[in-house]
CSV table of C-alpha atoms in Angstrom, one decimal:
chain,number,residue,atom,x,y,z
A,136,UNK,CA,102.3,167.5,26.7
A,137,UNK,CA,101.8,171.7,27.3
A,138,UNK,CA,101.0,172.5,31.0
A,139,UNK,CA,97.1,174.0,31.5
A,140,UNK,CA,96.0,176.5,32.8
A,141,UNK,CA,94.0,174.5,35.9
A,142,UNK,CA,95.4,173.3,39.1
A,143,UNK,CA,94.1,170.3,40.2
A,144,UNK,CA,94.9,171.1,44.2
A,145,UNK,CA,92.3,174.7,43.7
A,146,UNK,CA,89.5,172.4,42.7
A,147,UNK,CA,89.8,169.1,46.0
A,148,UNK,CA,87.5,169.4,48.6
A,149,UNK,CA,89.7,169.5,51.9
A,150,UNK,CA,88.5,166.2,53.1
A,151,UNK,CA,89.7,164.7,50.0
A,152,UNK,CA,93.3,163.4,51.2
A,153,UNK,CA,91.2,162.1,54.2
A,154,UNK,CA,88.6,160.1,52.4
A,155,UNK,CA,91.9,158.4,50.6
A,156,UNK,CA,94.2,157.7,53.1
A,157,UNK,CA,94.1,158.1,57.0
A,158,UNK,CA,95.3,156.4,60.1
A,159,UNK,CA,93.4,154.2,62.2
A,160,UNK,CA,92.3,156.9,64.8
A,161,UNK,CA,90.9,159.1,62.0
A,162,UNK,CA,88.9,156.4,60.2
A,163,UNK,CA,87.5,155.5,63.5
A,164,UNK,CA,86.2,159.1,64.3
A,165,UNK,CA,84.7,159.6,60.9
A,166,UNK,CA,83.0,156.0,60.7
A,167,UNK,CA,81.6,156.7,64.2
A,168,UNK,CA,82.4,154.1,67.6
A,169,UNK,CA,78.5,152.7,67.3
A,170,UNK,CA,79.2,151.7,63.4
A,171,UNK,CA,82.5,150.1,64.2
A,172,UNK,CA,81.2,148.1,67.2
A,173,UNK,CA,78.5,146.9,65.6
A,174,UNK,CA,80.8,145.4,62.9
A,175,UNK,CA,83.2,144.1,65.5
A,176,UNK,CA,80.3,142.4,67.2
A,177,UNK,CA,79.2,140.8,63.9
A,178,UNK,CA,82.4,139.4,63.3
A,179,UNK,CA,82.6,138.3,66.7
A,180,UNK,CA,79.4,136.5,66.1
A,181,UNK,CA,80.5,134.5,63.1
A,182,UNK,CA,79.0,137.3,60.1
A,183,UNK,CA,81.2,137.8,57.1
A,184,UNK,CA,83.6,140.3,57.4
A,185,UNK,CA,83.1,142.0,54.0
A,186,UNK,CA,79.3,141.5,54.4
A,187,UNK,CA,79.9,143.6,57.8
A,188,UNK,CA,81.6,146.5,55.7
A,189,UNK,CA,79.9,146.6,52.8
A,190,UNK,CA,77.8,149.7,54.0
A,191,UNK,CA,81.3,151.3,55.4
A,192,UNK,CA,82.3,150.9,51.9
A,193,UNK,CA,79.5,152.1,50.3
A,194,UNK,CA,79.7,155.4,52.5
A,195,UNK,CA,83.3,156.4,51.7
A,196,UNK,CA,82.6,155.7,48.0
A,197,UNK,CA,79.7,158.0,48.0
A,198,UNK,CA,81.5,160.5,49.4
A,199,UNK,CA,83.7,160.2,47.0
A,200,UNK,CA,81.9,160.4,44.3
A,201,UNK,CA,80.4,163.2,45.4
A,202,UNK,CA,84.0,165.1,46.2
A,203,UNK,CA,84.6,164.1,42.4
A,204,UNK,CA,81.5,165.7,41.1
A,205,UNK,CA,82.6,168.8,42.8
A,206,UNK,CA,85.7,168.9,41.0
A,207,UNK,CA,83.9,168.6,37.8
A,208,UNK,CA,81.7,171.3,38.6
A,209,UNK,CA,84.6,173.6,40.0
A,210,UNK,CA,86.0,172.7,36.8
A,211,UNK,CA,83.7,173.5,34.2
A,212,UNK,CA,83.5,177.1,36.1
A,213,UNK,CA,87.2,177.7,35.6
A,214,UNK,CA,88.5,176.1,32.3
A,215,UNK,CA,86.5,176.5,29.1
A,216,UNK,CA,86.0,172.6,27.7
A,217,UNK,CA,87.5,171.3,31.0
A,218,UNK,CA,86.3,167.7,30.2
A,219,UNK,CA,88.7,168.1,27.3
A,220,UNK,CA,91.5,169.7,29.3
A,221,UNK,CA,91.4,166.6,31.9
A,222,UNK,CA,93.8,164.5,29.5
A,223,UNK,CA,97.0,166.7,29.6
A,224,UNK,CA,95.8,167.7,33.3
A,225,UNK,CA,96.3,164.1,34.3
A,226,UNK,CA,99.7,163.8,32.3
A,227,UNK,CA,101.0,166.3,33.9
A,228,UNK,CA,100.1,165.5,37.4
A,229,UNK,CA,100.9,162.0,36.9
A,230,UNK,CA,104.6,163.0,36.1
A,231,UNK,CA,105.2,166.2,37.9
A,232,UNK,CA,105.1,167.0,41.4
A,233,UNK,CA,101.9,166.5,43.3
A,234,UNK,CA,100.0,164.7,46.4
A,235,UNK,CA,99.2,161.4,46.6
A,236,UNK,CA,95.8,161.9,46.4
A,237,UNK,CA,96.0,164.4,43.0
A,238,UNK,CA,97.9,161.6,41.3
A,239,UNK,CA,95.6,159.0,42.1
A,240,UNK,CA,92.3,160.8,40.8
A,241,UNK,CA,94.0,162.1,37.9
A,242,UNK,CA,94.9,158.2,37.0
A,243,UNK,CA,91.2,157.8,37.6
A,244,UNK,CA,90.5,161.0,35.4
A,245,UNK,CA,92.1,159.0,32.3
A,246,UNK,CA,90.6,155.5,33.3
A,247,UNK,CA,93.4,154.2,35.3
A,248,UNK,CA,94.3,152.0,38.7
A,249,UNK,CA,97.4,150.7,39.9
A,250,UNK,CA,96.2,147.4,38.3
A,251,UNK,CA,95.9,149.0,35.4
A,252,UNK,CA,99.4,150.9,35.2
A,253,UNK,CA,100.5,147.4,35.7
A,254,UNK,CA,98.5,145.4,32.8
A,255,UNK,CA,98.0,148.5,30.3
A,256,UNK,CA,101.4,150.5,30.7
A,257,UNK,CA,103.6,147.2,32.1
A,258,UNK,CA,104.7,150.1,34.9
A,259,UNK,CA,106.4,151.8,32.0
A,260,UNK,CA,105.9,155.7,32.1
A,261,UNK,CA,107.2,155.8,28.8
A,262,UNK,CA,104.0,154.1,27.8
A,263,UNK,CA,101.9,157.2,29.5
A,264,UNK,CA,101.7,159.9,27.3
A,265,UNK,CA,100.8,157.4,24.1
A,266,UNK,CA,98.0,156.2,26.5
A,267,UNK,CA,96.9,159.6,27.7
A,268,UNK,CA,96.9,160.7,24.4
A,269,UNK,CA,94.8,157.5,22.9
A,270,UNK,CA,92.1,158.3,25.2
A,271,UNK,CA,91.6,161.7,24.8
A,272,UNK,CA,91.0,161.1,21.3
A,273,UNK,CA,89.3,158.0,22.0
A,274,UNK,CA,86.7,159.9,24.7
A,275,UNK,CA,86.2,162.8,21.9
A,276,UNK,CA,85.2,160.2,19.5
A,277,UNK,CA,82.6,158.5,22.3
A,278,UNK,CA,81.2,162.0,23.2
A,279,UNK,CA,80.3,162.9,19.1
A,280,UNK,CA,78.8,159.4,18.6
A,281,UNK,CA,76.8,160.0,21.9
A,282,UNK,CA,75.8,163.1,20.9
A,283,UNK,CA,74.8,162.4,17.1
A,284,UNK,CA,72.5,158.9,18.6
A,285,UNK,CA,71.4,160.5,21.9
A,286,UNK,CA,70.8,163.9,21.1
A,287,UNK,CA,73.2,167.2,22.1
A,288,UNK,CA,73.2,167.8,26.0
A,289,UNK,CA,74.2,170.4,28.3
A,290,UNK,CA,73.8,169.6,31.6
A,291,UNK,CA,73.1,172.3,34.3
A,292,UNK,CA,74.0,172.0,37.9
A,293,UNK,CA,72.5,175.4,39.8
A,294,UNK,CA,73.6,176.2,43.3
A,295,UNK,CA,72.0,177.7,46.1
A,296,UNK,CA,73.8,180.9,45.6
A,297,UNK,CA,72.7,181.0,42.1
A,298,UNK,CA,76.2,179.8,40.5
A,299,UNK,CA,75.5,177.1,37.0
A,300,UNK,CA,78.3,174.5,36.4
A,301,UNK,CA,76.8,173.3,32.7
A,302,UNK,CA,78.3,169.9,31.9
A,303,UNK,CA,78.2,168.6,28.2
A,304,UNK,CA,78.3,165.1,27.0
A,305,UNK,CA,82.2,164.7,26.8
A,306,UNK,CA,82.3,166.1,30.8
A,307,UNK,CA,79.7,163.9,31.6
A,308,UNK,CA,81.7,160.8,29.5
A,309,UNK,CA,85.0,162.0,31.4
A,310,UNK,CA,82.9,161.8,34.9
A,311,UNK,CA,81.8,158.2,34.4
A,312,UNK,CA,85.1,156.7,33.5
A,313,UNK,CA,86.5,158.7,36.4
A,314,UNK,CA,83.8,157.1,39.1
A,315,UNK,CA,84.2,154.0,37.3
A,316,UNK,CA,87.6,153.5,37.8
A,317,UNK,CA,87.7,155.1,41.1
A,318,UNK,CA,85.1,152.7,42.5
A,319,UNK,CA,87.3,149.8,40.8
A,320,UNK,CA,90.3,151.3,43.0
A,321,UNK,CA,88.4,151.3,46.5
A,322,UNK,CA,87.1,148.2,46.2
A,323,UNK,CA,90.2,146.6,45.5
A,324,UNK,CA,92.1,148.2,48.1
A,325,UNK,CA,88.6,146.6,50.6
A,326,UNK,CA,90.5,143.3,51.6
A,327,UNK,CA,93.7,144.9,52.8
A,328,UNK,CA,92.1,148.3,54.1
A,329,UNK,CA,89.8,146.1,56.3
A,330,UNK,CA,92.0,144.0,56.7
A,331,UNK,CA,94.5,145.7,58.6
A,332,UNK,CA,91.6,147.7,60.4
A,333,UNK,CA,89.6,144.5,61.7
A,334,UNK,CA,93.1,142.6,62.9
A,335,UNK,CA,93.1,144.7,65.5
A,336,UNK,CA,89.8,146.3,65.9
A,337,UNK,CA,88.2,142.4,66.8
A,338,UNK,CA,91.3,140.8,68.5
A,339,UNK,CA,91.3,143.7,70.8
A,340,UNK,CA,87.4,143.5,71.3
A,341,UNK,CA,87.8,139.9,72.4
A,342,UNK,CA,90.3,139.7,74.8
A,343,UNK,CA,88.6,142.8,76.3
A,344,UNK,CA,85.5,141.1,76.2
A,345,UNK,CA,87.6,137.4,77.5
A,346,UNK,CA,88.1,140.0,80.8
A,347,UNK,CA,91.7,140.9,79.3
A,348,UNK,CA,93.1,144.4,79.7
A,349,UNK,CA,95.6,146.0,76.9
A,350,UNK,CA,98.9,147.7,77.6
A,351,UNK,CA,101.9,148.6,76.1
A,352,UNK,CA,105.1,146.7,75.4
A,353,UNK,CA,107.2,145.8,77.7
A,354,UNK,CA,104.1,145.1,80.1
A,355,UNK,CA,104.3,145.9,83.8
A,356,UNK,CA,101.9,143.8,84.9
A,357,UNK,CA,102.8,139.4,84.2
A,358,UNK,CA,98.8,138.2,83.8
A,359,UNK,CA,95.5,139.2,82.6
A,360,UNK,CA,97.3,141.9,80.1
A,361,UNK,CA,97.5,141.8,76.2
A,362,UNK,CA,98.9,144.2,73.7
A,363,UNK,CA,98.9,144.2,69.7
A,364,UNK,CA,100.9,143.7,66.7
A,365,UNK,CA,104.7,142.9,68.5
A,366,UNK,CA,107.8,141.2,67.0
A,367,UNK,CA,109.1,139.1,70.0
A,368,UNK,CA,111.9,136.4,68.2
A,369,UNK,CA,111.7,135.7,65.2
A,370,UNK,CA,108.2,136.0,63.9
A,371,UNK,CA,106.1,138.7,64.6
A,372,UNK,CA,102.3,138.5,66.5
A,373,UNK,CA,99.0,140.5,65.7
A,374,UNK,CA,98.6,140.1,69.6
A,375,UNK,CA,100.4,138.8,72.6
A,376,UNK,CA,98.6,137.6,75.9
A,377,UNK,CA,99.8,137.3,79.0
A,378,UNK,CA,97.5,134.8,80.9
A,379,UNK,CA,99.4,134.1,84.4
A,380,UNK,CA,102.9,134.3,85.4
A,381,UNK,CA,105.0,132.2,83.0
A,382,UNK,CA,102.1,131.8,80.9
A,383,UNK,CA,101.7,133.1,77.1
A,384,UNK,CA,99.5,133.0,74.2
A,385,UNK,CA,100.1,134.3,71.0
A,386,UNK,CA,97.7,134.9,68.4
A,387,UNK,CA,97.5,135.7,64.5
A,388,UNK,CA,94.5,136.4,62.9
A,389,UNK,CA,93.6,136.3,59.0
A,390,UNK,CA,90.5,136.3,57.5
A,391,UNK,CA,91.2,133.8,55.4
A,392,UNK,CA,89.1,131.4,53.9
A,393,UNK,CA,89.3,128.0,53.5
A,394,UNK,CA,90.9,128.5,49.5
A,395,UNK,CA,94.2,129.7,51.5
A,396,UNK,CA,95.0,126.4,53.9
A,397,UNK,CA,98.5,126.3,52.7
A,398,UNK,CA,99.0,130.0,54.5
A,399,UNK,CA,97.0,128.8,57.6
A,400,UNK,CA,99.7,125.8,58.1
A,401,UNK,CA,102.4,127.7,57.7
A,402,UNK,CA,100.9,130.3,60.9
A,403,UNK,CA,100.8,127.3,62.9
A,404,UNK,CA,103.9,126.9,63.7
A,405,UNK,CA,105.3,129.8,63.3
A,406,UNK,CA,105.9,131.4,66.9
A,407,UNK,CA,108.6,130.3,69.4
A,408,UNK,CA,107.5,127.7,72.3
A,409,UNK,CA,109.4,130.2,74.5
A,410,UNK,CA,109.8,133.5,74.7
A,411,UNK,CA,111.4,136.3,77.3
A,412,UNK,CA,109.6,139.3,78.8
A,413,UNK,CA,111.3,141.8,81.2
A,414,UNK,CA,113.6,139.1,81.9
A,415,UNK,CA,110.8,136.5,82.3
A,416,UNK,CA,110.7,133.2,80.3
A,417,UNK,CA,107.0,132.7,79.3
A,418,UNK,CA,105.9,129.2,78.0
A,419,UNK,CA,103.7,130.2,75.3
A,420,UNK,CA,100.8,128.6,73.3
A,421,UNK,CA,99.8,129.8,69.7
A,422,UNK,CA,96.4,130.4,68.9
A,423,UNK,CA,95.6,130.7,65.2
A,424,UNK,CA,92.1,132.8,64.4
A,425,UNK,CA,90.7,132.3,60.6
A,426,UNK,CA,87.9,132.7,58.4
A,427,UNK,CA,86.9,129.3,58.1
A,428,UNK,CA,88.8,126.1,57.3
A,429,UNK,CA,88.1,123.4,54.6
A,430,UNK,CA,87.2,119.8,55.2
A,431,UNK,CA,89.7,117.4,55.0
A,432,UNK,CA,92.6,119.8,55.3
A,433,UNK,CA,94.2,118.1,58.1
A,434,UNK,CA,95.0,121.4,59.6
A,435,UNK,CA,93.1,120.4,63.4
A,436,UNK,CA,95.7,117.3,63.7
A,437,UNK,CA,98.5,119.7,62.5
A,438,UNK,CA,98.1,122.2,65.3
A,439,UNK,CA,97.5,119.5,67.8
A,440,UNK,CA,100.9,118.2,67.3
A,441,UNK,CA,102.5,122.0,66.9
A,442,UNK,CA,100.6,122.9,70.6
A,443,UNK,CA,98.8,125.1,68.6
A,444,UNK,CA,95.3,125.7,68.5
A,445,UNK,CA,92.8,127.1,65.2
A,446,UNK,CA,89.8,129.1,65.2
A,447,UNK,CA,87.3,129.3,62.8
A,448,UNK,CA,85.1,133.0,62.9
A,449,UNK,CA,82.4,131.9,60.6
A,450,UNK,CA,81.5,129.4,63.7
A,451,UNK,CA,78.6,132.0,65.4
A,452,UNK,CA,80.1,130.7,68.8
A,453,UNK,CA,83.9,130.8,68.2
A,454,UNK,CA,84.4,133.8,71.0
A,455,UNK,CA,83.2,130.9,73.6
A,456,UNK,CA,85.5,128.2,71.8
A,457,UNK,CA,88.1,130.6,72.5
A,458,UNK,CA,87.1,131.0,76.2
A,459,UNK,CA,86.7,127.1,76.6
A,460,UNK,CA,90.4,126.7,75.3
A,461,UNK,CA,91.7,129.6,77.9
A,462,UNK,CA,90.0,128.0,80.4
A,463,UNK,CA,90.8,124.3,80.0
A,464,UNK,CA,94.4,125.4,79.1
A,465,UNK,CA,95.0,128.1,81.7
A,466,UNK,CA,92.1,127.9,84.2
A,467,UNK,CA,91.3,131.3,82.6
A,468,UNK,CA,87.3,132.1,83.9
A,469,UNK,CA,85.2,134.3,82.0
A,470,UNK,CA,81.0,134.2,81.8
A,471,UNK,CA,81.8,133.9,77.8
A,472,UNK,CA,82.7,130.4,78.5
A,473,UNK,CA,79.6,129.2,79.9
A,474,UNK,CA,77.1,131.8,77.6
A,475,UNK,CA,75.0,130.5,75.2
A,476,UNK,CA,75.2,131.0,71.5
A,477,UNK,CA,71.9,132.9,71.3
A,478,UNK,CA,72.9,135.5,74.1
A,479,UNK,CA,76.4,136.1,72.4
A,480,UNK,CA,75.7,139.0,70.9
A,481,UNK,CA,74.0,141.0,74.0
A,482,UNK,CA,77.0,139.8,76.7
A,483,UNK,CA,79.4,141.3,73.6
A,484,UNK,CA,77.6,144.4,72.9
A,485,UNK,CA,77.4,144.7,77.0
A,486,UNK,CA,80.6,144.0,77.5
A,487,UNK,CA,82.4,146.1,74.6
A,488,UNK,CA,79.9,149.0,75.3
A,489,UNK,CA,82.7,151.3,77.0
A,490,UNK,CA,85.5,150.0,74.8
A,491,UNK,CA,87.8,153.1,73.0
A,492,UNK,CA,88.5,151.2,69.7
A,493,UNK,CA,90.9,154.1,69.0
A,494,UNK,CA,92.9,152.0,71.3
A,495,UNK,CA,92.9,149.2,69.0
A,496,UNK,CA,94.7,151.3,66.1
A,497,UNK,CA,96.7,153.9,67.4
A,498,UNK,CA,99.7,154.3,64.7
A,499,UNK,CA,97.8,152.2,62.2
A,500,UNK,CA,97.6,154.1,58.1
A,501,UNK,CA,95.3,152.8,56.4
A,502,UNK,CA,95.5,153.7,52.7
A,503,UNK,CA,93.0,153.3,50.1
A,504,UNK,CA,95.1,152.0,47.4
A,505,UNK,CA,94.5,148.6,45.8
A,506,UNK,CA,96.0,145.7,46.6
A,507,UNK,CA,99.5,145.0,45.4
């Protein structure tokens, strides 16, 4: 396919990259602390994690969508028929050099998503330009069908400063199968993206809120200290938890629901009885934290026998279950072990009311592509 005349990079709204793909620190800061506690808490108190973030994700897809309409309108401004030009645009994006974030709305552009490269094209580029060229002539066909049952359009956005972007119905065609599939990425990439986030974001929150405080690895302190996400042996923990002297507890969470026992199992046994810090043999205890657990699935007894002890977080009380087990395990006190269910939510809120959740996820990415 010919180059055009447009470059995609002249018409992306700066914060484009960053609505894609950020670390931790940024996503924080743009989500605001007060929105990301509250979801912490929620989780904390049994809700849904997806049903938590459902409004996150419905703000970063509407600000997408809206960064996308812009570079329709920037577009229709520049290139004569840009709606038409999109197809080659893509192509050539797709297969030259370019960000991250070009490529992946210029698959949009043409109605693909990583899934789709995978089903449509088998993840053969070969296959692209057949493809690219198929819908163009496919979208032109759409847009004089539309046109001869719903009447010729012409769209016209005016701007404050008087400027007209005038959109026709192939633009217009080309802008829904662009949001389509871009709303088809983002909320396929919501599970891991959250994922990753929430790990870290609510196991931090409730050892803080347990009276635990985080450091860094190797620790100076031997009790009362926790830090995240460390490879100590073989297998490697979203936290470790130093209790007392000689005394460990490492956790994994997942939320994973109860159609995933098989990989729950497999967690609970899967840290070292043992392990050595600054020289210091810890005994140390695993703790397993998971959506929620099926009936019959044996996995209590399991654990039981592997020293190990499972959490469920769609139990509205499971940060005092976790207190309880500290404290009849290690003597561990903390007012979350004797609080009530009802008041959980106000002692959390309380207690995680001067927390930096920045903290949590220094050096985490999260990226916004889908799921592999």
């Amino acid at each position: 396919m010919k180059p055009t005349s447009i470059n995609l990079s002249d018409l992306l709204p700066k914060n484009f990259d960053a609505l894609l793909e950020c670390k931790g620190v940024t996503f924080i800061k743009r989500t605001g602390e007060d929105s990301v506690r509250q979801v912490v808490v929620d989780v904390l108190c049994g809700n849904n994690l997806r049903a938590s973030t459902e409004h996150l994700t419905r703000l970063r897809l509407g600000k997408l969508n809206a960064a996308t309409f812009m570079v329709y309108l920037l577009g229709v401004q520049a290139v004569k028929e840009f709606g038409r030009t999109i197809p080659k645009m893509a192509f050539n994006t797709i297969t030259g050099r370019a960000s991250k974030s070009e490529k992946e709305l210029c698959k949009w552009m043409i109605g693909l998503t990583k899934k789709g490269v995978q089903n449509i094209l088998r993840d053969d580029e070969k296959q692209l330009e057949k493809y690219t060229e198929s819908f163009a002539a496919n979208l032109k066909v759409l847009a004089a069908e539309t046109e001869m049952e719903s009447g010729k359009l012409q769209c016209c956005v005016k701007y404050a400063n008087g400027k007209e972007s005038i959109l026709d119905w192939h633009d217009m065609l080309s802008l829904f199968c662009t949001i389509g599939s871009q709303t088809l990425a983002i909320r396929g990439s919501e599970k891991s993206t959250y994922g990753k986030l929430f790990e870290r974001l609510v196991l931090g929150s409730v050892l803080v809120a347990l009276g635990f405080e985080q450091t860094i690895y190797p620790p100076k302190k031997t009790s009362k200290v926790f830090w995240l996400s460390s490879k100590i042996g073989e297998r490697e923990a979203d936290a470790t938890l130093l209790v007392a002297p000689g005394q460990a507890v490492r956790f994994d969470l997942g939320f994973i629901g109860r159609g995933n026992p098989e990989i729950t199992k497999d967690k609970v046994s899967r840290f070292e009885r043992n392990l050595e810090i600054n020289k210091q043999t810890y005994h140390s205890a695993t703790c397993i934290i998971v959506d929620r657990v099926g009936e019959g699935s044996g996995l209590e007894e399991q654990a039981k026998r592997a020293g190990a002890r499972v959490i469920q977080m769609s139990m509205s009380y499971w940060p005092i279950e976790l207190a309880k087990w500290l404290s009849t395990k290690f003597e561990h006190e903390s007012d979350v072990a004797n609080c009530r269910p009802a008041e959980l939510p106000a002692l959390l809120k309380k207690k995680l009311a001067a927390v930096s959740f920045e903290n949590f996820v220094q050096g985490l990415t999260v990226s916004e592509s889908e799921d592999d």
